[in-house]
Short mmCIF file of C-alpha atoms and ligand atoms in Angstrom, two decimals:
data_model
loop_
_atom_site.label_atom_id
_atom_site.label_comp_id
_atom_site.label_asym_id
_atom_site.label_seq_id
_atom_site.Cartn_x
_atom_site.Cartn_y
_atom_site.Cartn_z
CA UNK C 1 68.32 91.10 89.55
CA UNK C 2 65.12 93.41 88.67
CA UNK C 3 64.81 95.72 86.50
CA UNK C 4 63.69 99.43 87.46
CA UNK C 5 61.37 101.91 85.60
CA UNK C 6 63.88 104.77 84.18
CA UNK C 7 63.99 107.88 86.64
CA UNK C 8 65.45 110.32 84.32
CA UNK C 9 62.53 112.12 81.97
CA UNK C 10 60.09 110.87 84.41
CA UNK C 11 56.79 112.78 82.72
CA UNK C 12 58.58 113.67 79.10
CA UNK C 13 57.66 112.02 76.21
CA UNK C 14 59.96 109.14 75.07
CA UNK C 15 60.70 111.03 71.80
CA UNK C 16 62.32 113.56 73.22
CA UNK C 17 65.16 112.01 73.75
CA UNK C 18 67.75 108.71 72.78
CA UNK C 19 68.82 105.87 74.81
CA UNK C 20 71.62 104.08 73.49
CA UNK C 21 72.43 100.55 74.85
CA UNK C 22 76.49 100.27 73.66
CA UNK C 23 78.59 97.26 73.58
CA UNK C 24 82.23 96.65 73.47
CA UNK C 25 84.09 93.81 73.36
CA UNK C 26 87.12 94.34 71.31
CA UNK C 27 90.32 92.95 73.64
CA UNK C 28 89.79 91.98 77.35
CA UNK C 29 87.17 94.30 78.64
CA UNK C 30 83.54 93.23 78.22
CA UNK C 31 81.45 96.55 78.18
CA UNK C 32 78.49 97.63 77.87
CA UNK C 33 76.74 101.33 78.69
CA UNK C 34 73.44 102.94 78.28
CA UNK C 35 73.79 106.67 77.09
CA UNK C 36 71.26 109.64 77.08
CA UNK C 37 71.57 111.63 73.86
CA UNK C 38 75.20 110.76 73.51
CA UNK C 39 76.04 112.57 76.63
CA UNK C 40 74.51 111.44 79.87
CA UNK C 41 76.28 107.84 80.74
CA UNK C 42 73.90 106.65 83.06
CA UNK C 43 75.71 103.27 83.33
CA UNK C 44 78.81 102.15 82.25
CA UNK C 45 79.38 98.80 83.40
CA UNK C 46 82.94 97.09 82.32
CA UNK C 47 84.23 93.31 83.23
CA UNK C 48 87.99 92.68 82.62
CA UNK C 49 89.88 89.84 81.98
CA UNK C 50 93.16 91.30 82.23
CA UNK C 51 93.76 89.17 85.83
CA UNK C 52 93.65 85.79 83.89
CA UNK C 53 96.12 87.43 81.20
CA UNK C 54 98.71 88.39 82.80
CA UNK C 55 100.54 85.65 83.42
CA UNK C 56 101.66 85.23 80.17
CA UNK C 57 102.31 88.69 79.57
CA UNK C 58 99.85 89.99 77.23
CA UNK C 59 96.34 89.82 75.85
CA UNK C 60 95.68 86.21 74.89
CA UNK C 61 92.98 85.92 72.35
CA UNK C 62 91.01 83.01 73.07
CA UNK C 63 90.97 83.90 76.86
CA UNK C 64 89.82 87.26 76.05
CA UNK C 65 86.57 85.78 73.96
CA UNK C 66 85.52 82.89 76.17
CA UNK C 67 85.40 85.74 78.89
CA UNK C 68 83.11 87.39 76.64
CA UNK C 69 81.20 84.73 75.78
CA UNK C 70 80.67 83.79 79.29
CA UNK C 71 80.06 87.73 80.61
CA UNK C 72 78.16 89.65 77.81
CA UNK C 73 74.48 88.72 79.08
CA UNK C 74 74.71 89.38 82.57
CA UNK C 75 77.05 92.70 81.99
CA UNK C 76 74.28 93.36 79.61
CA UNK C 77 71.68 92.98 81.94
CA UNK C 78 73.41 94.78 84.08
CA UNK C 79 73.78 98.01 82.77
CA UNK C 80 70.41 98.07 81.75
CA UNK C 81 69.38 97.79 85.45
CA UNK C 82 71.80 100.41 86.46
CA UNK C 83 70.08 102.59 84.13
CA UNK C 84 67.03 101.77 85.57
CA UNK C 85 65.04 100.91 82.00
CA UNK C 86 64.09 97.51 80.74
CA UNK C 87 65.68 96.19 77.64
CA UNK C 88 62.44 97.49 75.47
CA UNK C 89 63.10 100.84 76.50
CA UNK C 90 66.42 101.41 74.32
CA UNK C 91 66.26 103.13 70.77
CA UNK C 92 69.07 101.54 69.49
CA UNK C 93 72.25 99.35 69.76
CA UNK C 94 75.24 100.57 68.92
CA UNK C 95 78.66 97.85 69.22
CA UNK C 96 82.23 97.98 68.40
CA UNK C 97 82.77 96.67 64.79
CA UNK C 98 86.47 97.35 64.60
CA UNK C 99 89.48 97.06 65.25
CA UNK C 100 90.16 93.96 67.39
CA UNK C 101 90.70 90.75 68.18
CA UNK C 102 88.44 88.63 65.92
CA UNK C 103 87.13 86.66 67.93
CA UNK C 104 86.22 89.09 70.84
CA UNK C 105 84.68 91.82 68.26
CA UNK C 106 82.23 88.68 66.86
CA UNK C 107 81.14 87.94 70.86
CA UNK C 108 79.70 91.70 70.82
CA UNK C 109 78.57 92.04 67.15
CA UNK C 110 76.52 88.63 67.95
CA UNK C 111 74.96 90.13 71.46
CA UNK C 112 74.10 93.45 69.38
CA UNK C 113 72.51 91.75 66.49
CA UNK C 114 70.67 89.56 68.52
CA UNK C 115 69.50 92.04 70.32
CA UNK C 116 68.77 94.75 67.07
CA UNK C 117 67.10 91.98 65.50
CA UNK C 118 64.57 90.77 68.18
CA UNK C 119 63.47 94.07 69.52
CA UNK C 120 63.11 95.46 66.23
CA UNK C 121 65.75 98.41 66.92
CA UNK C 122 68.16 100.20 64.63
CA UNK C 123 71.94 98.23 64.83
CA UNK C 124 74.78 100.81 64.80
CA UNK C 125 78.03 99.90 63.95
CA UNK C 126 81.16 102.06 65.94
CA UNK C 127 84.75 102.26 65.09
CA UNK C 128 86.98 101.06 68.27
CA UNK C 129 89.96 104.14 68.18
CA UNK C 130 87.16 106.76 66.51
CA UNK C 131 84.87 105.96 70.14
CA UNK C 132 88.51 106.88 72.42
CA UNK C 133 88.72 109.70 70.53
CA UNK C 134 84.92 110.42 71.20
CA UNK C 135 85.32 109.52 74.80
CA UNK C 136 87.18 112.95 75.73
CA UNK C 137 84.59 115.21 74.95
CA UNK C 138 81.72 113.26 75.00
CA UNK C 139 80.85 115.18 78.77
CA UNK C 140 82.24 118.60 77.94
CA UNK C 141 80.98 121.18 75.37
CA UNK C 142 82.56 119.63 72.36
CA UNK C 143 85.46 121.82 70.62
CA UNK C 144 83.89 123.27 67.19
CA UNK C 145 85.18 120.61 63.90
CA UNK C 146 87.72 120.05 62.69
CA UNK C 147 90.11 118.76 64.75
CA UNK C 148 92.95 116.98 65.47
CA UNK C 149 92.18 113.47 67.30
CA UNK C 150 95.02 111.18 68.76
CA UNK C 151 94.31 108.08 69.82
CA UNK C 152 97.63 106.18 72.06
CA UNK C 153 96.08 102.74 73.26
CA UNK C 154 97.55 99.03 73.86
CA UNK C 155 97.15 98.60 69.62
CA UNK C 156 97.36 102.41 67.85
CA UNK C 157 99.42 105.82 67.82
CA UNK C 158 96.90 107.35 65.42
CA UNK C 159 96.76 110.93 64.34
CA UNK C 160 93.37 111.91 62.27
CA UNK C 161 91.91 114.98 60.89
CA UNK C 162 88.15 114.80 62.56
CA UNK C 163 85.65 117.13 60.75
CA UNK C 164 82.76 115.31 61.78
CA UNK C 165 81.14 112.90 63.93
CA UNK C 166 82.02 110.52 60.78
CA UNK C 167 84.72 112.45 59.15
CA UNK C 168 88.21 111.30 60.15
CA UNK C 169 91.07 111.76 58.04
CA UNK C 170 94.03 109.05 59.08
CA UNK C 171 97.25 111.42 59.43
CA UNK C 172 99.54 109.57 61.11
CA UNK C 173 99.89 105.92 62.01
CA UNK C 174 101.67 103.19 64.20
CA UNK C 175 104.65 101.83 61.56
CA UNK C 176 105.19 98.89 63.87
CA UNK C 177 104.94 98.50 67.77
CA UNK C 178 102.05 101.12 69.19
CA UNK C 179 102.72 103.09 72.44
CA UNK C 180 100.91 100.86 74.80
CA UNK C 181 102.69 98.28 73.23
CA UNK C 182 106.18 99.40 73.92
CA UNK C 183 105.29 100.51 77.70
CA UNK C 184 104.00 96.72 77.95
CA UNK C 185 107.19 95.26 76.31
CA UNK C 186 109.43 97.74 77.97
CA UNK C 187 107.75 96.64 81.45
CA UNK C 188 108.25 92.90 80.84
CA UNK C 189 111.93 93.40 80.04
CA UNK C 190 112.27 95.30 83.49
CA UNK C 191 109.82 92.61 85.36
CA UNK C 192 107.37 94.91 85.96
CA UNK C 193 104.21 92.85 84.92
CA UNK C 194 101.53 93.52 82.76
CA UNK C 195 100.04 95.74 82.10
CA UNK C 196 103.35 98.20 81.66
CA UNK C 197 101.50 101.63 81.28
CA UNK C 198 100.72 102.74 84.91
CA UNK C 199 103.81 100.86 86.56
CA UNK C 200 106.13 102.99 83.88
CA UNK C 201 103.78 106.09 84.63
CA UNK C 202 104.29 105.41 88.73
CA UNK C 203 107.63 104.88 88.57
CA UNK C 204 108.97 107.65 86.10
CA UNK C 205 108.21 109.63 88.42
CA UNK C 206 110.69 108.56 90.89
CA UNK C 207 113.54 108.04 88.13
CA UNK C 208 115.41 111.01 85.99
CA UNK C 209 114.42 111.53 82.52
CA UNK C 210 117.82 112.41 81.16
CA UNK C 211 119.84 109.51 82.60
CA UNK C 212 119.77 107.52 79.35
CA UNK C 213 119.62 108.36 75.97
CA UNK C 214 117.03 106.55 74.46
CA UNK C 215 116.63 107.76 70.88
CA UNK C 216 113.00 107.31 69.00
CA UNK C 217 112.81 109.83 66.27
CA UNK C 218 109.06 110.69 63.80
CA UNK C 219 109.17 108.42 60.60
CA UNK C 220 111.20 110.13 57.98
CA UNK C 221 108.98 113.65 58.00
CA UNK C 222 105.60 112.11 58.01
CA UNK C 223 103.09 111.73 61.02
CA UNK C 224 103.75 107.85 61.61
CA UNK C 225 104.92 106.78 64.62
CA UNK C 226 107.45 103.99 65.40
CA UNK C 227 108.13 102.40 69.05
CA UNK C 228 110.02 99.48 67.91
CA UNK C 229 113.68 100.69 67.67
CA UNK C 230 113.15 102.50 71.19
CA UNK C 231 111.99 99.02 72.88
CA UNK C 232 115.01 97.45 71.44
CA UNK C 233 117.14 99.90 72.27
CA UNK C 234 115.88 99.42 76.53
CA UNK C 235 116.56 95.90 76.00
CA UNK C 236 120.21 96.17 74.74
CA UNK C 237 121.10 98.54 77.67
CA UNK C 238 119.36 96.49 80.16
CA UNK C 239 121.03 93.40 78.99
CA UNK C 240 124.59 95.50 79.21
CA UNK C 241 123.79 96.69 82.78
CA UNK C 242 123.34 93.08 84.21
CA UNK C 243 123.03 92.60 87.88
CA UNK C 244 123.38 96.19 88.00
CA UNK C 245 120.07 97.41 86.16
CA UNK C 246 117.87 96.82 89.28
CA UNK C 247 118.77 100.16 90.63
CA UNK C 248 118.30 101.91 87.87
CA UNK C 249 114.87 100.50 87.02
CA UNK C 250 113.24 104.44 88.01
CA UNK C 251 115.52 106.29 85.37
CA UNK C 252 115.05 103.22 82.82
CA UNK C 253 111.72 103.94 82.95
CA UNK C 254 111.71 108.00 82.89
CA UNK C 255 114.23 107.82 80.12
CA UNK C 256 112.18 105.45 78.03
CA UNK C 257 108.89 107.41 78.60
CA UNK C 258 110.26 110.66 77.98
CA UNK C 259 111.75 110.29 74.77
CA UNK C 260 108.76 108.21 73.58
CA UNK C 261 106.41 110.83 74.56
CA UNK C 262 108.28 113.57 72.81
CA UNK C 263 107.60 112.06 69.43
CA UNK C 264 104.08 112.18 70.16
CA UNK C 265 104.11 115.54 71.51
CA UNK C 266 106.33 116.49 68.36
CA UNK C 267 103.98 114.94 65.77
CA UNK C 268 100.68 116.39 67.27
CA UNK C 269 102.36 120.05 67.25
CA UNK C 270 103.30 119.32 63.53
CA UNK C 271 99.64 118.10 62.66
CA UNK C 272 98.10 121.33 64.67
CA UNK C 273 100.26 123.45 62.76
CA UNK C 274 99.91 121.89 59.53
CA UNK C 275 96.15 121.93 59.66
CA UNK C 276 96.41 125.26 61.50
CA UNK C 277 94.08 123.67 64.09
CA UNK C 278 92.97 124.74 67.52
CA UNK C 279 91.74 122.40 68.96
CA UNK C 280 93.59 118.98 70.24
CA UNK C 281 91.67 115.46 71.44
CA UNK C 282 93.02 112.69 73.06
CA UNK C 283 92.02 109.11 73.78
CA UNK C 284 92.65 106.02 74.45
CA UNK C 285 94.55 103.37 77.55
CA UNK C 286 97.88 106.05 77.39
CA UNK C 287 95.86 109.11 77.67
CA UNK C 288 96.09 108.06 81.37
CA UNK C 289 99.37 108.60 81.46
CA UNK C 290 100.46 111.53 83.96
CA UNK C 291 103.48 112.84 82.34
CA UNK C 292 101.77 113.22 78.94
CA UNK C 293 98.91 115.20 79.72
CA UNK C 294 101.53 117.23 81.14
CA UNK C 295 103.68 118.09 78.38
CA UNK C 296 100.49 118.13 76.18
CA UNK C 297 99.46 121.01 78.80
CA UNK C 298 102.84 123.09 78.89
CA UNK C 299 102.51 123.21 74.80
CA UNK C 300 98.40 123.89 74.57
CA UNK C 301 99.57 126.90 76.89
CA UNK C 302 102.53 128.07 75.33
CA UNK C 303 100.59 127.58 71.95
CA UNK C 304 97.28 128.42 72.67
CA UNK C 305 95.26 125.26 71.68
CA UNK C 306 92.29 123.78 73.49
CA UNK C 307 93.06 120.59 74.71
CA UNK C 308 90.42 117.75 75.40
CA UNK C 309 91.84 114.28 77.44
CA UNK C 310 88.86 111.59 78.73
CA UNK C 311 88.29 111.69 82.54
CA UNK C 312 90.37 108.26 83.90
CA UNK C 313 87.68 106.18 83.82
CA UNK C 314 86.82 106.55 80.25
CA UNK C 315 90.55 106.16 79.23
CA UNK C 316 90.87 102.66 78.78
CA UNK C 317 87.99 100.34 77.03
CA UNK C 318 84.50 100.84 77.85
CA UNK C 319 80.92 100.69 76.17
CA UNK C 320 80.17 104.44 77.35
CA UNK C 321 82.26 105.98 74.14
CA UNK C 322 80.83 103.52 71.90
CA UNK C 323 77.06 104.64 72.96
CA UNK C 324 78.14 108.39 73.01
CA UNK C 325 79.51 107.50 69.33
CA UNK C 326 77.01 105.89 68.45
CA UNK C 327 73.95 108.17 68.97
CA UNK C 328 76.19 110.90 66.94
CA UNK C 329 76.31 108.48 63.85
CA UNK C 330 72.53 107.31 64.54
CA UNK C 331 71.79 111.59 64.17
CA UNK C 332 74.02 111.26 60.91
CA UNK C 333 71.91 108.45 59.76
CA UNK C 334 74.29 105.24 59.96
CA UNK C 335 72.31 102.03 60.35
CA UNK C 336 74.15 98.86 60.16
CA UNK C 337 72.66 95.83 58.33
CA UNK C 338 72.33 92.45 60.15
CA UNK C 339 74.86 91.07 58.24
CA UNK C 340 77.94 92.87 59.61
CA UNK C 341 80.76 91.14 60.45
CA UNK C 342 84.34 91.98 62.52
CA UNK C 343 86.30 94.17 60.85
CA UNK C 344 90.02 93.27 62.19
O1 LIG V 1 92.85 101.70 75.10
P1 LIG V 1 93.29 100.54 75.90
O2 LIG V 1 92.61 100.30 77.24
O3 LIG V 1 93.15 99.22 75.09
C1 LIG V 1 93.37 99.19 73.69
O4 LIG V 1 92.44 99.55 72.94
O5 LIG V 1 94.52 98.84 73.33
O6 LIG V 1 94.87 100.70 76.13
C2 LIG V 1 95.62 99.80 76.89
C3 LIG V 1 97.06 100.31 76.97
C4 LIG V 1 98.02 99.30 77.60
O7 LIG V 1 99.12 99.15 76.71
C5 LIG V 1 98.44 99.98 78.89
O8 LIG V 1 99.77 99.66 79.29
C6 LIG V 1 98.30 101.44 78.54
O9 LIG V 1 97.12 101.50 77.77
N1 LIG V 1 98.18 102.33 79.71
C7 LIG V 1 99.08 103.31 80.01
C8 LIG V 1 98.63 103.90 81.22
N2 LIG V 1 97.47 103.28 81.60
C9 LIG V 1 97.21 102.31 80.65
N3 LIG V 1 100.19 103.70 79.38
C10 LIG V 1 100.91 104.70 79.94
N4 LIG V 1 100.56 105.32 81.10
C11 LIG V 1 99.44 104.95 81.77
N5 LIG V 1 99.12 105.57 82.91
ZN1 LIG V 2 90.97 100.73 73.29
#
């Protein structure tokens, strides 16, 4: 593999503008993305080890970081050469510091340090969930601060209160099982595999929303969130339907999904209102989902709110947000120190 001259700002001046090598390696995806003033992703490279998880149903830790460990330099290398600039050519290194799986965030923090160290280049260090949330506006004209940021992923249902690049006030938070987390449980108690997110999504569709009444309610008032008791609750029914529950596996899922959703719909209109915000962002693995941006649309109409979701490829995890982040925080002047460490 060679390593091309960069074609963008052939004949400017390097100053006048930042290239931003980011890495990301906080579950299963090993990531890594050089970005152009926190804006241009001119490559965004991303190997998965989902394939050798899902046989047992979930992320398993120790899979996830030998992938890593075995990946990071050539999907390093990589994006760098799908940039088209050598490795000398980057300002700075910006890598996912938190949260994650221990072992998987160290994999990336080593790479980044290694790399900050050597080359003599400024180490930025990029929160996980703050990145999703950056990752829907990172290629639009960003909506004026504050805001009101959501992230739904396979770990958090997070509400915050952004008023900068570095400003984010935690609202609302996951009490117990996050969203992604329930679609994935309420998948494997259907058989449905894993991941459960876009099989649920797929087949909601084909399945009507009303035919069971599966209650999840906000946490007493506040702006938490709580999937648990709705999981269980699909689990009891299925286990009363017997035989019988594998023609009803459509509404199961619409049913589920719907009334999960609303909460999250609910709790984001009472944070907008609250805040008397107008603007709404969204990130994160569920921020795929079709029937959310959906209802999120029907209420930023009927309420006139601007609302911001990630194009689908920057939904789930990639290096591109964490590069886009991290030039913003660079601007701010953030500079980790070597001596960083996985924040779990
Ligand atoms: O953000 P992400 O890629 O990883 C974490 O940081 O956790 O999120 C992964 C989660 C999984 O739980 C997956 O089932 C869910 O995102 N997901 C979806 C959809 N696509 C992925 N959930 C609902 N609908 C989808 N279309
Ligand atoms: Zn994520």
């Amino acid at each position: 593999m060679t390593e091309a001259r960069l074609p963008t700002g052939v004949g400017l001046p390097q100053a006048l503008f930042m290239l931003i090598l980011g890495i990301e390696t906080s579950c299963d995806e090993t990531a890594a993305s050089v970005v152009k003033d926190g804006v241009n992703i001119l490559s965004n490279v991303i190997s998965s080890s989902l394939k050798y998880h899902k046989k047992f149903g979930g992320v398993v830790p120790e899979i996830a970081t030998r992938h890593h460990v075995e990946n990071i330099d050539k999907v390093v290398s990589r994006s760098l050469h799908k940039a088209g600039i050598g490795i000398k050519e980057i300002d700075a290194v910006a890598v996912t510091d938190e949260p994650g799986l221990v072992g998987a965030l160290l994999t990336g923090i080593s790479c980044a340090k290694a790399i900050s160290y050597s080359l003599n280049k400024p180490l930025i260090a990029v929160d996980h969930l703050k990145a999703h949330v950056y990752s829907a506006i990172m290629l639009k004209n960003a909506p004026r601060f504050p805001f009101i940021g959501l992230v739904i992923s396979g770990g958090h249902t997070r509400l915050y209160l952004v008023e900068g690049f570095n400003e984010f006030e935690l609202l609302g938070d996951t009490v117990d099982d996050a969203i992604g987390e329930a679609y994935d449980k309420v998948a494997k108690i259907l058989g449905l595999g894993y991941p459960g997110g876009p099989v649920i999504d797929a087949l909601a569709k084909k399945g009507n929303p009303d035919a069971v009444k599966f209650t999840c309610k906000a946490v007493n008032g506040t702006l938490d969130f709580s999937f648990s008791g709705i999981k269980t609750a699909v689990l009891y029914w299925v286990k009363s339907q017997g035989s019988m529950v594998k023609n009803r596996i459509p509404d199961v899922a619409a049913s589920f999904q719907e009334n999960a959703l609303r909460v999250i719909v609910e709790n984001s209109i009472k944070a907008l209102e609250k805040y008397k915000i107008k603007s709404f962002v969204v990130g994160g693995g569920v921020s795929a989902n079709s029937r959310f941006r959906e209802m999120m649309q029907r209420e930023a109409m009927y309420r006139a709110f601007e609302l911001y979701f990630p194009p689908l490829e920057l939904c789930s995890d990639n290096a591109a947000m964490v590069a886009g982040l991290g030039y913003r925080l660079f601007k701010l002047g953030a500079k980790a120190a070597l001596d960083i460490t996985a924040r779990v």
